[in-house]
């Protein structure tokens, strides 16, 4: 067996290897950029979690006939509960939709004047929901600083998204 | 195989091998002080929220842990780049990267856990597939994958090279996760402090959040020092184990 070091027979070898390396780096960069482009395009156009109430029937993917998640603020004083069925009005951008929710008690921070997302189907002007999720804000403040301040904050939240 | 860049503390014969030094003890003490302060401010001194009541206190865990996860993954990428920059220099960078990723995965798990509990209390759901939650879960899985790549076997330098490439790609998910709340409509709220000019956070809540970030960062540094030394010891064991096996074969040959 001959184990003596081989002479560097191909003078062009390092150059070719270099070119191959540059090629693979270039390819990797291309794949990366293309990937970012495709993923961001795909994501921006199909990953929105909900349709706002005013977009139902107007925006792509928010057609009234299909199963939707709609987002809006629960109208002040609109919540009524009767025999396990909760009804309330959901408003966004001056458009209001009545919601009927019959899957028990809405969980989380559900209350009036808070933005919520309701899963369900639009049926003859009423949204029949089977799932409610509360979308709270990124603003935090002390509880019961004064009763008036709390009431003011609530009123402001209620009028904000109308 | 030579072991040029293995430095293990207390390897002198007879001494107890450990990973603690004066510096780690100092950091450890500071971490304890920080955590106690976080408990006092987070649970006692900071007020309950006007809407969320006491559940807002989860914020001080949720934000502190995800901060550490971001820092840890960013440092993994940085250390990986440092390793690749001058490949022959040091496996220490690779061990920094590995240790940091392990801690990052741990803290990301805590973020998901705290977030899930908070979600149950505020959204009404433990889990939703909105952009923030989904992208965070994706990032968590990616780094679990990174740790798996580290364990694939081969020489230490093979491990280092492979995982460094993965780390440099995976770190791109940090901006994706962070800005997911701006890019897409989701259930998760926008950030309250980071990249904002108007911070709508009660003073004491903001201060508690600040303490949370400091305390968890100290914990990260402490864990990082220890873990990186443990990894160095493991590498050293691998190497000396191989040396030992080689020596045995040579001894057989001498007979």
PDB file of N, CA, C and O in Angstrom, chain A residues 30-42, chain B residues 172:
ATOM      1  N   UNK A  30     -29.172  33.230  -2.007  1.00  0.00           N
ATOM      2  CA  UNK A  30     -30.345  33.323  -2.865  1.00  0.00           C
ATOM      3  C   UNK A  30     -31.543  32.623  -2.223  1.00  0.00           C
ATOM      4  O   UNK A  30     -32.648  33.170  -2.146  1.00  0.00           O
ATOM      5  N   UNK A  31     -31.287  31.399  -1.740  1.00  0.00           N
ATOM      6  CA  UNK A  31     -32.359  30.640  -1.099  1.00  0.00           C
ATOM      7  C   UNK A  31     -32.914  31.392   0.099  1.00  0.00           C
ATOM      8  O   UNK A  31     -34.119  31.481   0.311  1.00  0.00           O
ATOM      9  N   UNK A  32     -31.995  31.999   0.847  1.00  0.00           N
ATOM     10  CA  UNK A  32     -32.386  32.736   2.042  1.00  0.00           C
ATOM     11  C   UNK A  32     -33.286  33.914   1.673  1.00  0.00           C
ATOM     12  O   UNK A  32     -34.364  34.101   2.240  1.00  0.00           O
ATOM     13  N   UNK A  33     -32.833  34.697   0.682  1.00  0.00           N
ATOM     14  CA  UNK A  33     -33.610  35.869   0.279  1.00  0.00           C
ATOM     15  C   UNK A  33     -34.965  35.459  -0.292  1.00  0.00           C
ATOM     16  O   UNK A  33     -36.002  36.029   0.060  1.00  0.00           O
ATOM     17  N   UNK A  34     -34.938  34.440  -1.157  1.00  0.00           N
ATOM     18  CA  UNK A  34     -36.190  33.965  -1.752  1.00  0.00           C
ATOM     19  C   UNK A  34     -37.125  33.461  -0.664  1.00  0.00           C
ATOM     20  O   UNK A  34     -38.327  33.733  -0.678  1.00  0.00           O
ATOM     21  N   UNK A  35     -36.541  32.748   0.284  1.00  0.00           N
ATOM     22  CA  UNK A  35     -37.336  32.219   1.389  1.00  0.00           C
ATOM     23  C   UNK A  35     -38.001  33.331   2.178  1.00  0.00           C
ATOM     24  O   UNK A  35     -39.194  33.291   2.459  1.00  0.00           O
ATOM     25  N   UNK A  36     -37.195  34.362   2.482  1.00  0.00           N
ATOM     26  CA  UNK A  36     -37.744  35.488   3.247  1.00  0.00           C
ATOM     27  C   UNK A  36     -38.874  36.154   2.467  1.00  0.00           C
ATOM     28  O   UNK A  36     -39.934  36.457   3.012  1.00  0.00           O
ATOM     29  N   UNK A  37     -38.663  36.324   1.169  1.00  0.00           N
ATOM     30  CA  UNK A  37     -39.681  36.954   0.327  1.00  0.00           C
ATOM     31  C   UNK A  37     -40.975  36.142   0.326  1.00  0.00           C
ATOM     32  O   UNK A  37     -42.057  36.653   0.613  1.00  0.00           O
ATOM     33  N   UNK A  38     -40.831  34.853   0.031  1.00  0.00           N
ATOM     34  CA  UNK A  38     -42.012  33.995  -0.066  1.00  0.00           C
ATOM     35  C   UNK A  38     -42.744  33.925   1.266  1.00  0.00           C
ATOM     36  O   UNK A  38     -43.963  34.128   1.343  1.00  0.00           O
ATOM     37  N   UNK A  39     -41.965  33.702   2.307  1.00  0.00           N
ATOM     38  CA  UNK A  39     -42.590  33.554   3.626  1.00  0.00           C
ATOM     39  C   UNK A  39     -43.296  34.836   4.038  1.00  0.00           C
ATOM     40  O   UNK A  39     -44.434  34.813   4.496  1.00  0.00           O
ATOM     41  N   UNK A  40     -42.639  35.984   3.817  1.00  0.00           N
ATOM     42  CA  UNK A  40     -43.269  37.228   4.264  1.00  0.00           C
ATOM     43  C   UNK A  40     -44.514  37.537   3.431  1.00  0.00           C
ATOM     44  O   UNK A  40     -45.517  37.986   3.952  1.00  0.00           O
ATOM     45  N   UNK A  41     -44.450  37.254   2.111  1.00  0.00           N
ATOM     46  CA  UNK A  41     -45.624  37.462   1.258  1.00  0.00           C
ATOM     47  C   UNK A  41     -46.771  36.574   1.711  1.00  0.00           C
ATOM     48  O   UNK A  41     -47.900  37.006   1.883  1.00  0.00           O
ATOM     49  N   UNK A  42     -46.421  35.305   1.878  1.00  0.00           N
ATOM     50  CA  UNK A  42     -47.424  34.326   2.274  1.00  0.00           C
ATOM     51  C   UNK A  42     -48.049  34.708   3.613  1.00  0.00           C
ATOM     52  O   UNK A  42     -49.257  34.715   3.779  1.00  0.00           O
TER      53      UNK A  42
ATOM     54  N   UNK B 172     -32.552  34.662  12.782  1.00  0.00           N
ATOM     55  CA  UNK B 172     -33.414  35.539  11.986  1.00  0.00           C
ATOM     56  C   UNK B 172     -34.868  35.492  12.463  1.00  0.00           C
ATOM     57  O   UNK B 172     -35.680  36.331  12.107  1.00  0.00           O
TER      58      UNK B 172
END
